[in-house]
Coordinates of C-alpha atoms and ligand atoms in Angstrom, one line a residue:
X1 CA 46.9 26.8 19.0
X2 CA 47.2 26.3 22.5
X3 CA 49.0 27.9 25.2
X4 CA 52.6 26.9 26.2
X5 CA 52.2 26.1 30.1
X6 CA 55.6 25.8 32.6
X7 CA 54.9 24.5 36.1
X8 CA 57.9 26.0 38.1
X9 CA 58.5 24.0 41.3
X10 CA 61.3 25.4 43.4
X11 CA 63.6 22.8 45.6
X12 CA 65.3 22.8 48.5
X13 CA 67.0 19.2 49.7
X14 CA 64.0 17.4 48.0
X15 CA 65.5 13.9 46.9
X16 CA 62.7 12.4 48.5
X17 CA 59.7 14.0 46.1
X18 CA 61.0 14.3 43.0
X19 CA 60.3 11.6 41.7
X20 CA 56.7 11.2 42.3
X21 CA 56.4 14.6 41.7
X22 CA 57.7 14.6 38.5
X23 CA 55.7 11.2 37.9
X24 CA 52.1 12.9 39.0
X25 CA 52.6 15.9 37.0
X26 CA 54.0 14.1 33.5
X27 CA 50.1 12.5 34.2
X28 CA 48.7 15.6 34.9
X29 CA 50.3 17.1 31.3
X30 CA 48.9 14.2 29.7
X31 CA 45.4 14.6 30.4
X32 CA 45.7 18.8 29.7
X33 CA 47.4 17.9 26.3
X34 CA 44.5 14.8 25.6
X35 CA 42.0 17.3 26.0
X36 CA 43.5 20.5 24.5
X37 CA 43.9 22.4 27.5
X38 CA 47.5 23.2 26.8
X39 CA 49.9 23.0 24.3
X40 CA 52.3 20.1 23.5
X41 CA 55.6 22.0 24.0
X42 CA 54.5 22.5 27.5
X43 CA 57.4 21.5 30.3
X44 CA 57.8 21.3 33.9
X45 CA 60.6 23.3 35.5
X46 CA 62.4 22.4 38.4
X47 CA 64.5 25.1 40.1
X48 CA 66.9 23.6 42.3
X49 CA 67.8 26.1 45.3
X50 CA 71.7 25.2 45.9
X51 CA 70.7 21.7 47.4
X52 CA 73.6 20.3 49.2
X53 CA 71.6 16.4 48.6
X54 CA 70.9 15.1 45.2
X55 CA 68.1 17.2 44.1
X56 CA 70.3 18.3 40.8
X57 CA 71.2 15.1 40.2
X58 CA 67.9 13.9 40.4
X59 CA 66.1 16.5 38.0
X60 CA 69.3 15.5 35.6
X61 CA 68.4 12.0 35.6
X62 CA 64.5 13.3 35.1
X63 CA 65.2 15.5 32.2
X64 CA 67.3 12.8 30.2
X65 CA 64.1 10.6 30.6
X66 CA 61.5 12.9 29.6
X67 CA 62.2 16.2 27.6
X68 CA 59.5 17.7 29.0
X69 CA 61.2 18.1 32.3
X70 CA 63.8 20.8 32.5
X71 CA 65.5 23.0 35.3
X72 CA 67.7 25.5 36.7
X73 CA 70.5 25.2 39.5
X74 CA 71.0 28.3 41.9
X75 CA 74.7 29.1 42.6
X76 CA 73.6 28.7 46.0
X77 CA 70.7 28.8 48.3
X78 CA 69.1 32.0 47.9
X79 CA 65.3 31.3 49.8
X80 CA 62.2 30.0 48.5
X81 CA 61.4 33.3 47.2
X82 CA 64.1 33.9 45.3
X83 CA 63.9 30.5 43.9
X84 CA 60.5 31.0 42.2
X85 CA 61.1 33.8 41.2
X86 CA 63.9 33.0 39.4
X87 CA 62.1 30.1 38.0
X88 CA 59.5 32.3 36.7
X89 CA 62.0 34.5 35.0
X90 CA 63.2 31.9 33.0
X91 CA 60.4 30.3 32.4
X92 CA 58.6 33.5 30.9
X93 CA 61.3 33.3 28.0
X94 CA 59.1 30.0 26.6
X95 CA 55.8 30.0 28.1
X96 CA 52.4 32.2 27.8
X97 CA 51.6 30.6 31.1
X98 CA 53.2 30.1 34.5
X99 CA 52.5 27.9 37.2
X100 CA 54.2 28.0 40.6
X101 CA 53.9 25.8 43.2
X102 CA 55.6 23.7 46.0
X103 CA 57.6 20.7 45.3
X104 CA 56.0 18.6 47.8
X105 CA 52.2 18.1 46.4
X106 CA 51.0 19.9 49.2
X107 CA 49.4 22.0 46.7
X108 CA 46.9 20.0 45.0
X109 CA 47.8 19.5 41.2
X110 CA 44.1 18.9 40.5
X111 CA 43.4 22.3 40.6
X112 CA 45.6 23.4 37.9
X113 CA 42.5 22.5 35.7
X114 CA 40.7 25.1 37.0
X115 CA 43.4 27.7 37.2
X116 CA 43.5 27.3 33.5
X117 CA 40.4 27.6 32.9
X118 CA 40.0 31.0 34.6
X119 CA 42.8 31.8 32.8
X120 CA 41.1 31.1 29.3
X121 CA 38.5 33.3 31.1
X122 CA 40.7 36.4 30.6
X123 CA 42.5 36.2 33.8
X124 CA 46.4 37.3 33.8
X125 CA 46.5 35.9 37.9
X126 CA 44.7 33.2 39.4
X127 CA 45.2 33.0 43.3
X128 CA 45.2 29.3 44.9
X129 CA 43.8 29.7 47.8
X130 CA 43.3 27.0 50.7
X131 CA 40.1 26.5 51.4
X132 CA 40.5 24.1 54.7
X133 CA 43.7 23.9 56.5
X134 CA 42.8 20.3 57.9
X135 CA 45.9 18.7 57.1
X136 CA 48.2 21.0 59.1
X137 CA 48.8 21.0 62.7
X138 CA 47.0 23.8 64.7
X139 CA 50.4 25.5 65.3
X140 CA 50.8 25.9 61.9
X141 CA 47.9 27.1 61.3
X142 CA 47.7 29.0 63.9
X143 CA 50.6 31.0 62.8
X144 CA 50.2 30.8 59.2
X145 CA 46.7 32.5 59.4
X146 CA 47.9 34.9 62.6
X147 CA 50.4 35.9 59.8
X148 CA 48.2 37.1 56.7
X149 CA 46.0 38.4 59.9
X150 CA 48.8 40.7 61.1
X151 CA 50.3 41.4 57.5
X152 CA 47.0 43.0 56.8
X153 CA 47.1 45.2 59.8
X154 CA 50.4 46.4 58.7
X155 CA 49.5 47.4 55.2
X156 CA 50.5 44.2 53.2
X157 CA 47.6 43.4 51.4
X158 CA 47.8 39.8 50.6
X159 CA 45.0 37.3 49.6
X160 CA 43.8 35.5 52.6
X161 CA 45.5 31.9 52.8
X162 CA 46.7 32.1 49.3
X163 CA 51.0 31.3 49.2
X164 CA 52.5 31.1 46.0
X165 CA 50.8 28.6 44.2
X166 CA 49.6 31.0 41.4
X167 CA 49.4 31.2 37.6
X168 CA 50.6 34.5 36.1
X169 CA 50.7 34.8 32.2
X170 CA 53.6 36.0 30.3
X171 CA 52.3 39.4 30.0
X172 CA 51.7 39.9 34.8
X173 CA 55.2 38.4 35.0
X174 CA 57.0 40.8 32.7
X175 CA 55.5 43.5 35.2
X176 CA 56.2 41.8 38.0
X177 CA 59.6 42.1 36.2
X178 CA 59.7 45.8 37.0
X179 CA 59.6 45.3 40.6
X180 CA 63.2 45.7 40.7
X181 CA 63.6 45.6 44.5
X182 CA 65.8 43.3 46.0
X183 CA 63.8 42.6 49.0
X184 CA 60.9 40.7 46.9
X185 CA 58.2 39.5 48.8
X186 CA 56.1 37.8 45.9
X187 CA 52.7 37.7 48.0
X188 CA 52.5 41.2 48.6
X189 CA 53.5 42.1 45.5
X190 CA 51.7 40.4 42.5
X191 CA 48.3 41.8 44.1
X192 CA 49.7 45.2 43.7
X193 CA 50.6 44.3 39.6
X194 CA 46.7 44.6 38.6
X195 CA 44.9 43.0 35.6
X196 CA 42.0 40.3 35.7
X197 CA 42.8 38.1 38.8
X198 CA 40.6 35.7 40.2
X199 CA 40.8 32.7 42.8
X200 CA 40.7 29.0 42.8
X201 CA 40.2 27.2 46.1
X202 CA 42.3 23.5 46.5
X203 CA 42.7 21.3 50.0
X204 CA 46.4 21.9 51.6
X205 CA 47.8 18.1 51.8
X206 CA 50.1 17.0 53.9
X207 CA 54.0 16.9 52.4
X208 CA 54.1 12.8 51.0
X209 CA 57.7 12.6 51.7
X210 CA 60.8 14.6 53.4
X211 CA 60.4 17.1 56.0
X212 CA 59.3 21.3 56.0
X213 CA 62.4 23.6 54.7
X214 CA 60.3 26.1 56.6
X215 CA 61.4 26.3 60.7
X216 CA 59.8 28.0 62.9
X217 CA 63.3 30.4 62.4
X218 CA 62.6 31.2 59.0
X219 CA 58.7 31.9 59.3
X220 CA 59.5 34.7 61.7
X221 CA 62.1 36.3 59.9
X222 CA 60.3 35.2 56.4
X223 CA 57.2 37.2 58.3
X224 CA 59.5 40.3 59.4
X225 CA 61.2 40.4 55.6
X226 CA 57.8 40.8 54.3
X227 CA 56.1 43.6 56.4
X228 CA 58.7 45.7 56.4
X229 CA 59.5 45.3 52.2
X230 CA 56.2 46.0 52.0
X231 CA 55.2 48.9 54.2
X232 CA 56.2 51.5 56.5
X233 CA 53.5 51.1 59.0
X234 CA 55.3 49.9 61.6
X235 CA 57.6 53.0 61.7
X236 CA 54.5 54.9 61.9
X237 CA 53.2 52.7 64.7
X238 CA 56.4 54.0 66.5
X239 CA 55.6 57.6 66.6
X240 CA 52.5 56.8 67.5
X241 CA 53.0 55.0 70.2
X242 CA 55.6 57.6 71.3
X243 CA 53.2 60.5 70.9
X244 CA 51.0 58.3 73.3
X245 CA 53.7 57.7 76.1
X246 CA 54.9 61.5 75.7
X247 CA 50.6 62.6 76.3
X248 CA 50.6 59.5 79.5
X249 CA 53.9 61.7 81.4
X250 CA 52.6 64.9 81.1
X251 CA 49.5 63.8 83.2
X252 CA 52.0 62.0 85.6
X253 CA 54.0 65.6 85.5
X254 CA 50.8 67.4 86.5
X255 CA 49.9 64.7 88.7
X256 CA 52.9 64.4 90.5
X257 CA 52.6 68.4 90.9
X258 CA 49.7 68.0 92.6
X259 CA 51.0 65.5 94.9
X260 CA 53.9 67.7 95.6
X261 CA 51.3 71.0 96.0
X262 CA 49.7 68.6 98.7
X263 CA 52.4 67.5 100.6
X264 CA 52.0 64.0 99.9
X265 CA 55.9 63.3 97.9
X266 CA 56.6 59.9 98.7
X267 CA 56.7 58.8 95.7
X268 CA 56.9 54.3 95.2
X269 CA 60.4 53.1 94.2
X270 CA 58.5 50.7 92.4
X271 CA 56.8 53.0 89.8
X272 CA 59.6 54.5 89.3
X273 CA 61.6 50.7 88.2
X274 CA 58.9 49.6 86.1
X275 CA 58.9 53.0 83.7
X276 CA 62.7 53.0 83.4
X277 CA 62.4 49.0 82.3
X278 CA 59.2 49.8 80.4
X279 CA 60.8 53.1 78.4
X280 CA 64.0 51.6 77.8
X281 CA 62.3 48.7 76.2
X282 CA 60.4 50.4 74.1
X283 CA 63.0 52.4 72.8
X284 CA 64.9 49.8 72.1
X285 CA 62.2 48.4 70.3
X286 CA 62.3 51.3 68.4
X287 CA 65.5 51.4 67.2
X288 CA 65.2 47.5 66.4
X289 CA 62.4 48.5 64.0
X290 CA 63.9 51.5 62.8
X291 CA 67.5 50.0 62.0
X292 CA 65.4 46.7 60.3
X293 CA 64.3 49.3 57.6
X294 CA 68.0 50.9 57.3
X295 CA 69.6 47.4 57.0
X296 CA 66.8 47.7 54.1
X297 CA 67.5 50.6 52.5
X298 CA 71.1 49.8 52.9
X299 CA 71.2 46.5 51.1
X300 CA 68.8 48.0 48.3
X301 CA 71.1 50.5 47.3
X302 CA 73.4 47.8 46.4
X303 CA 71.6 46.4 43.6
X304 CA 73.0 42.6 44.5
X305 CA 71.5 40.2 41.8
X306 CA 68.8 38.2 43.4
X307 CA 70.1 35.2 42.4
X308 CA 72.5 33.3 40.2
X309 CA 72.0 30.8 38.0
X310 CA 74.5 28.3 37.5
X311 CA 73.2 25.6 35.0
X312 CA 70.3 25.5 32.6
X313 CA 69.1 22.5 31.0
X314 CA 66.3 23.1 28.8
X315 CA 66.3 21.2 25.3
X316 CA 64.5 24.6 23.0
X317 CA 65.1 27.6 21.4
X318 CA 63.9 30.9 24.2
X319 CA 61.6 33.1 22.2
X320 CA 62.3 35.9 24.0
Ligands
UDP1 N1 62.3 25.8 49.4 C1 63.3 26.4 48.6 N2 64.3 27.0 49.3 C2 64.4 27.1 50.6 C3 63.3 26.5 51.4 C4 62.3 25.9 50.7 O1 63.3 26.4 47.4 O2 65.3 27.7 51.1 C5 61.1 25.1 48.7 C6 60.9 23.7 49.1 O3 61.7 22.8 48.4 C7 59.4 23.5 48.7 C8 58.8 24.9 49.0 O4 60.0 25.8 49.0 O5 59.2 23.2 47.4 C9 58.1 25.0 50.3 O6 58.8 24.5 51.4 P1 58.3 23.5 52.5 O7 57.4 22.5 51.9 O8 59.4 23.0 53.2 O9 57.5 24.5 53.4 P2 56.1 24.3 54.2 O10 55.1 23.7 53.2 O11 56.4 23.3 55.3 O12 55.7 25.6 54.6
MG2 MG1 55.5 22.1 52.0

């Protein structure tokens, strides 16, 4: 008996791609169920992230075609994020196997194959992980690969060029479960889960239809969200670098001692500017830093639900 198998794709304003997506993956389950890779029961779930276009509708239409295709509609948009993992969630109350990846085929589907097949290897995780980033424009790349760069640095540790096209079996996502913070950055976190993991490279295509959800906007503040869930470094960068300035003006104190001993006090107006910009700058870049991990700790304590789900369609009993 083979494995139940849910691809979750999460979607944002995505009219455009559904279709074919739905169309190259139907194929794709085909050819796993022709040669026993997975089983029969297996479905494709479509999270719909509080669209405003006619991305529900769409998957509606889908589902009423194929049974295989389900979904589940967000209240509202809560953030690619939140959106798979909600997907995931749900999806665990059916499947032994997860699949998440983008909407757009950007990931390619061909290397689901070999995701499984690590999987029947004993692997709970199986990172995809780009192996050429041809297809993208060098800004893009540039700060996509700048980003796992400087997460690293800060203590995230993330798998190199790897974003969330991942299987995870039933068993990693109930302890990704446990990660009961509201602030969920996925990539930093599903390393830290454990077990078997292992990783499959795949060429990054270019999005077929419909344009990136992802401005440059919400990369920056996507990129802030996830080194400060993840670690405290940069508050400890702070001290540092305050410990630093403090050691630099006690030389200038002796120096300018000296100076005065000598009879030489005509000290540059100019000096004296450039410190009061340059202190009060970094102080303020202190505090930013500082307040980003109160706003943190401040929303945390809340407890907010990560998301809500407004409809399910999904045609079989959850054995949960
Ligand atoms: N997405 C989402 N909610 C959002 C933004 C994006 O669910 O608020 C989905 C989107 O539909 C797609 C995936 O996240 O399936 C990746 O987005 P996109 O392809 O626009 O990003 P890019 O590939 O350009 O980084
Ligand atoms: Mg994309």
């Amino acid at each position: 008996m083979k494995e139940i198998l849910y691809i979750v794709l999460p979607c944002y304003e995505e009219e455009e791609v559904l279709h074919e997506t739905a169309f190259q993956l139907l194929k794709k389950y085909d050819e796993l169920i022709m040669e026993e890779s997975i089983n029969n029961e297996s479905k494709i779930l479509f999270v719909n992230d509080g669209s405003k276009d006619k991305t529900w509708e769409i998957i509606l239409e889908l589902h009423n075609k194929d049974k295989r295709i389900s979904g589940i509609s967000l209240s509202r948009n809560r953030g690619h994020q939140n959106a798979v993992l909600a997907g995931m969630l749900e999806a665990k109350k059916y499947a032994d196997i997860v699949i998440t990846m983008d909407v757009d085929l950007q990931d390619d589907i061909n290397a689901i194959n070999k995701m499984l097949q690590r999987y029947y290897e004993g692997n709970d995780i199986v990172y995809g992980v780009r192996s050429k980033r041809e297809k993208d424009t060098f800004f893009k790349k540039f700060t996509a690969e700048s980003f796992y760069k400087i997460m690293n640095i800060m203590g995230g540790e993330l798998v190199f060029n790897h974003a969330d096209y991942r299987l995870m079996s039933k068993r990693a996502i109930e302890c990704l479960e446990k990660f009961s913070e509201v602030n969920l950055f996925l990539r930093g976190i599903v390393p830290m889960i454990g077990f078997k993991s292992d990783i499959v490279y795949y060429e990054r295509q270019e999005r077929f239809a419909g344009r990136s959800k992802y401005p440059l906007k919400k990369m920056i503040s996507f990129a802030i969200e996830g080194i400060t869930s993840l670690s405290v470094k940069p508050i400890r960068l702070i001290s540092t670098l305050g410990l630093s300035i403090f050691l630099i003006s006690i030389v200038m104190l002796i120096y300018s001692l000296i100076r005065y001993f000598m009879g030489k006090t005509i000290i540059g107006w100019s000096s004296l500017i450039i410190s009061i910009w340059a202190i009060g700058g970094l102080i303020l870049l202190a505090l930013g830093v500082i307040g980003e991990y109160i706003g943190k700790i401040y929303l945390e304590t809340k407890h907010r639900p990560r998301y809500i789900i407004k409809e399910i369609i999904n045609d079989v009993e959850r054995n949960e």
